[in-house]
Amino acid sequence: MYTYKHPRPSVAIDLVLFGIIDHKLVILTGRRAEPPYKGRASLPGAYVYEDESAEETCTRKIKSIGLKPSYLEQLVTLTDPYRDPRGRVIAIAYYGLIPIPQEIPTGDTKIDQMSWITPEEVQKQSWAFDHKKILDIAIKRLRAKIQYSAVSPHFFPEEFTVPELAAVYCAILGRSIDVPNFRRDLLRQNLLVEVGTKHVRGPRARTYNWNWKNKEKFFLSLG
Amino acid sequence: MYTYKHPRPSVAIDLVLFGIIDHKLVILTGRRAEPPYKGRASLPGAYVYEDESAEETCTRKIKSIGLKPSYLEQLVTLTDPYRDPRGRVIAIAYYGLIPIPQEIPTGDTKIDQMSWITPEEVQKQSWAFDHKKILDIAIKRLRAKIQYSAVSPHFFPEEFTVPELAAVYCAILGRSIDVPNFRRDLLRQNLLVEVGTKHVRGPRARTYNWNWKNKEKFFLSLG
DNA sequence: TCAAAAGTGTTCGGGTTACACCCATGG
DNA sequence: CCATGGGTGTAACCCGAACACTTTTGA
């Protein structure tokens, strides 16, 4: 038992994990198996342990779900004293990107029926706690972020072609983009390093990696 | 006394309060009067009380300093278990904007020598805890924010002229901007409502308020 | 031989930038 | 009457958006 002079909230993390399946942006969600909010859709979460930063809690949780931790960024901290009916819990929300080829995870103590759902489905669901708010922030942030930072390598760890990269951007934005202009934009800013070629159909496509040196002054207009 | 099964960190807020003095952007800072980090520069902070959201803690603290709470936005949450040598404290950092004509505050229990310093002076100081990190994030965020949101009314509560507004922008950005283009940009987007005129030197200048209806689709290029 | 996919070229229009210029006022 | 500062005009240039077109391969 631990005793303090003043009451202290417990601290937890909530995760918005993005992936790409069938050229669509998807988010990992579950359904609460226990009250409160039993039966509602919810985000994976975990309590922050002693001697563990919130980031470490996130990576631990992601690993326990059975996914490989990828890019992770803090979103927002929710501090409403009454956001959890069981008692005060401060939630630090993060979003993470999960590389594409990973199996659909199973098994979480408090959440079952884990599944990947699209942003449109997010709007239709009925969410536990303030998770809907977190999701709205996360989707907005991700879409803004891809304009000025090289997010996609986290979805796409290997070398990629410009059309493949464009497909990832389309998936995140939920709309089509002009590939020729996209290519020019990337090349003009020296954001890519040519590494080889590959081909599936049509002419051989050049493959690239990100030029991490120029990652700072990154900006794409994206149609 | 309060007892829990698991250890819990205490939760505090740290504040980066911006003002404008002599056409320069300034930040309210103090110097720690007690260990740890005695004598180092530091940001005002406070513990989050029971039944109080972190935002409420911020406004309470700002009021106790003797300033009027203005615009407030969450920045980042710091969770390193060892960021405070006294024990685990999670800090939720916020930045706030303080309207210009306010007296320099005095009196904080743990901080004395409160003063407004410029971003350049921030770089020179030796800071307590991870406050330098918080400041860097805050300054960067503010400078980005003024491009796409009407930040300045929080510095400038009364009606203002375009050149006055431009001066605030210059102060925040730390560089000059082209006033004619700045004016056109604002008017073209219907961001201003004309309310009158005033004059100090030269021809009478028109005074405006923000047109809050159009606040959403706000974007200034700022030369 | 044709369809699909990679990549190039080119045009058009609008927005940003820079700067010249005019006007009103107070000293 | 001139310096100061508010406000307008305008031309050059760049850049994004759209889309036609060429090239390369597999079926």
Coordinates of C-alpha atoms in Angstrom, one line a residue, chain B:
Chain B
M1 CA -4.0 10.4 4.2
Y2 CA -4.8 8.6 1.0
T3 CA -3.8 5.0 0.3
Y4 CA -3.6 3.1 -3.0
K5 CA -2.6 -0.4 -4.0
H6 CA -0.1 1.0 -6.6
P7 CA 2.2 4.0 -6.3
R8 CA 0.9 7.1 -8.1
P9 CA 2.7 10.1 -9.4
S10 CA 1.6 13.5 -8.4
V11 CA 0.4 15.7 -11.2
A12 CA 1.3 19.3 -11.8
I13 CA 1.0 21.9 -14.5
D14 CA 3.8 24.2 -15.8
L15 CA 3.0 27.5 -17.5
V16 CA 4.6 29.4 -20.3
L17 CA 3.0 32.8 -20.2
F18 CA 3.6 35.0 -23.2
G19 CA 3.2 38.8 -23.2
I20 CA 4.3 41.7 -25.4
I21 CA 6.4 44.5 -24.0
D22 CA 8.0 47.3 -26.1
H23 CA 7.0 45.5 -29.3
K24 CA 8.8 42.4 -28.2
L25 CA 7.6 38.9 -27.3
V26 CA 8.3 38.1 -23.6
I27 CA 7.8 35.2 -21.3
L28 CA 7.2 35.2 -17.6
T29 CA 9.8 33.4 -15.6
G30 CA 11.1 33.3 -12.1
R31 CA 14.1 31.9 -10.2
R32 CA 13.8 29.0 -7.8
A33 CA 14.2 30.1 -4.2
E34 CA 14.4 26.5 -2.8
P35 CA 16.1 23.3 -3.8
P36 CA 16.0 21.4 -6.1
Y37 CA 17.6 23.6 -8.7
K38 CA 17.8 26.5 -6.3
G39 CA 18.8 29.7 -8.1
R40 CA 18.0 28.4 -11.6
A41 CA 15.4 30.0 -13.9
S42 CA 12.1 28.2 -13.9
L43 CA 8.5 28.4 -15.0
P44 CA 5.5 29.0 -12.8
G45 CA 3.7 25.7 -11.9
A46 CA 1.2 24.2 -9.5
Y47 CA -0.1 20.9 -8.4
V48 CA -3.5 19.7 -9.8
Y49 CA -6.0 19.5 -7.0
E50 CA -8.7 17.0 -6.4
D51 CA -11.9 17.7 -8.5
E52 CA -10.0 20.2 -10.6
S53 CA -9.0 19.7 -14.3
A54 CA -5.6 20.7 -15.4
E55 CA -7.0 23.8 -17.2
E56 CA -8.6 24.9 -14.0
T57 CA -5.3 24.5 -12.2
C58 CA -3.8 26.8 -14.8
T59 CA -6.3 29.5 -14.4
R60 CA -6.1 29.3 -10.7
K61 CA -2.3 29.7 -10.9
I62 CA -2.5 32.6 -13.3
K63 CA -4.9 34.4 -11.1
S64 CA -2.7 33.8 -8.0
I65 CA 0.2 35.4 -9.9
G66 CA -2.0 38.4 -10.4
L67 CA -2.6 38.2 -14.1
K68 CA -5.8 37.8 -16.0
P69 CA -6.2 34.4 -17.6
S70 CA -6.3 34.7 -21.3
Y71 CA -6.0 32.2 -24.1
L72 CA -4.7 28.8 -22.8
E73 CA -3.6 25.7 -24.7
Q74 CA -2.1 22.4 -23.7
L75 CA 1.4 21.9 -25.0
V76 CA 2.8 18.6 -23.9
T77 CA 2.9 16.2 -21.0
L78 CA 6.3 15.2 -19.5
T79 CA 6.4 11.8 -17.8
D80 CA 10.0 10.9 -17.3
P81 CA 10.0 9.1 -13.9
Y82 CA 13.1 11.0 -12.8
R83 CA 12.4 14.5 -14.1
D84 CA 12.0 15.7 -10.5
P85 CA 14.6 14.5 -8.0
R86 CA 12.1 14.7 -5.1
G87 CA 9.8 12.0 -6.5
R88 CA 7.7 11.3 -9.4
V89 CA 5.8 14.2 -10.8
I90 CA 4.0 14.3 -14.1
A91 CA 3.9 17.7 -15.6
I92 CA 1.3 18.9 -18.1
A93 CA 2.7 22.0 -19.8
Y94 CA 0.4 24.8 -21.1
Y95 CA 1.1 28.1 -22.7
G96 CA -1.0 31.2 -22.2
L97 CA -1.3 34.6 -23.7
I98 CA -1.5 37.7 -21.5
P99 CA -3.0 40.9 -22.8
I100 CA -0.4 43.6 -23.0
P101 CA -1.1 46.3 -20.4
Q102 CA -0.5 44.3 -17.2
E103 CA 1.8 45.1 -14.3
I104 CA 4.7 42.9 -13.7
P105 CA 3.6 40.4 -11.1
T106 CA 5.3 39.6 -7.8
G107 CA 5.0 36.9 -5.1
D108 CA 5.1 33.2 -5.6
T109 CA 5.9 30.9 -2.8
K110 CA 8.6 28.9 -4.5
I111 CA 9.7 31.4 -7.1
D112 CA 11.0 34.9 -6.7
Q113 CA 12.5 37.6 -9.0
M114 CA 9.6 37.1 -11.4
S115 CA 10.3 38.9 -14.7
W116 CA 9.5 39.0 -18.4
I117 CA 12.3 37.8 -20.6
T118 CA 12.7 37.5 -24.4
P119 CA 13.1 34.2 -26.3
E120 CA 16.8 35.1 -26.9
E121 CA 17.3 35.4 -23.1
V122 CA 15.6 32.0 -22.7
Q123 CA 18.5 30.4 -24.6
K124 CA 21.1 31.9 -22.3
Q125 CA 19.5 31.0 -19.0
S126 CA 20.2 27.8 -17.0
W127 CA 16.8 26.2 -16.4
A128 CA 15.4 24.0 -13.6
F129 CA 13.9 20.6 -14.4
D130 CA 13.0 20.1 -18.1
H131 CA 11.7 23.7 -18.4
K132 CA 14.0 24.5 -21.3
K133 CA 12.5 21.8 -23.3
I134 CA 9.0 23.1 -22.5
L135 CA 10.0 26.6 -23.5
D136 CA 11.4 25.5 -26.9
I137 CA 8.2 23.7 -27.7
A138 CA 6.1 26.7 -26.6
I139 CA 7.9 29.3 -28.7
K140 CA 7.8 27.1 -31.7
R141 CA 4.1 26.3 -31.3
L142 CA 3.2 30.0 -30.8
R143 CA 5.1 31.0 -33.9
A144 CA 3.4 28.3 -36.0
K145 CA 0.0 29.1 -34.5
I146 CA -0.3 32.7 -35.5
Q147 CA -0.3 31.7 -39.1
Y148 CA -3.6 29.9 -38.9
S149 CA -5.4 31.2 -36.0
A150 CA -6.4 34.6 -34.5
V151 CA -3.9 34.5 -31.7
S152 CA -3.3 38.2 -31.4
P153 CA -6.6 39.4 -30.0
H154 CA -5.5 37.7 -26.8
F155 CA -2.6 40.0 -26.6
F156 CA -4.7 42.9 -27.9
P157 CA -8.2 42.9 -26.4
E158 CA -9.3 46.3 -27.6
E159 CA -9.9 47.4 -31.1
F160 CA -6.7 47.7 -33.1
T161 CA -5.3 49.2 -36.3
V162 CA -3.7 47.1 -39.0
P163 CA -0.2 48.5 -38.3
E164 CA -0.6 47.8 -34.6
L165 CA -1.6 44.2 -35.3
A166 CA 1.3 43.9 -37.6
A167 CA 3.6 45.0 -34.8
V168 CA 2.3 42.2 -32.6
Y169 CA 3.0 39.7 -35.4
C170 CA 6.5 41.1 -35.8
A171 CA 7.1 40.8 -32.1
I172 CA 6.1 37.1 -32.1
L173 CA 7.9 36.2 -35.2
G174 CA 11.0 38.3 -34.3
R175 CA 11.2 39.8 -37.8
S176 CA 9.6 42.4 -40.0
I177 CA 6.6 41.8 -42.2
D178 CA 5.2 43.7 -45.2
V179 CA 2.3 45.7 -43.8
P180 CA 0.5 46.4 -47.1
N181 CA 0.4 42.7 -48.0
F182 CA -0.5 41.8 -44.4
R183 CA -3.5 44.2 -44.6
R184 CA -4.7 42.8 -48.0
D185 CA -4.4 39.3 -46.7
L186 CA -6.6 40.0 -43.7
L187 CA -9.2 42.0 -45.7
R188 CA -9.4 39.5 -48.5
Q189 CA -10.3 36.8 -46.0
N190 CA -12.8 38.9 -44.3
L191 CA -11.0 38.5 -41.0
L192 CA -11.6 42.0 -39.8
V193 CA -14.7 44.1 -38.9
E194 CA -14.2 47.9 -39.2
V195 CA -15.3 49.7 -36.1
G196 CA -13.9 53.2 -36.3
T197 CA -10.8 55.3 -36.7
K198 CA -8.1 56.7 -34.5
H199 CA -5.0 58.6 -35.1
V200 CA -1.6 59.3 -33.5
R201 CA 0.5 60.6 -36.3
G202 CA -0.1 60.9 -40.0
P203 CA -3.5 60.1 -41.4
R204 CA -6.3 58.7 -39.3
A205 CA -6.0 54.9 -39.1
R206 CA -9.1 52.6 -39.3
T207 CA -9.6 50.4 -36.3
Y208 CA -10.9 46.9 -36.4
N209 CA -12.0 43.9 -34.4
W210 CA -11.6 40.3 -35.4
N211 CA -14.5 38.8 -37.4
W212 CA -14.9 35.7 -35.3
K213 CA -17.2 34.1 -37.8
N214 CA -14.4 33.5 -40.3
K215 CA -11.9 32.5 -37.6
E216 CA -11.9 28.9 -38.9
K217 CA -10.6 29.3 -42.4
F218 CA -7.8 31.6 -41.3
F219 CA -4.5 31.6 -43.0
L220 CA -1.8 34.3 -43.4
S221 CA 1.2 33.9 -45.5
L222 CA 3.3 36.4 -43.5
G223 CA 6.0 37.1 -46.2

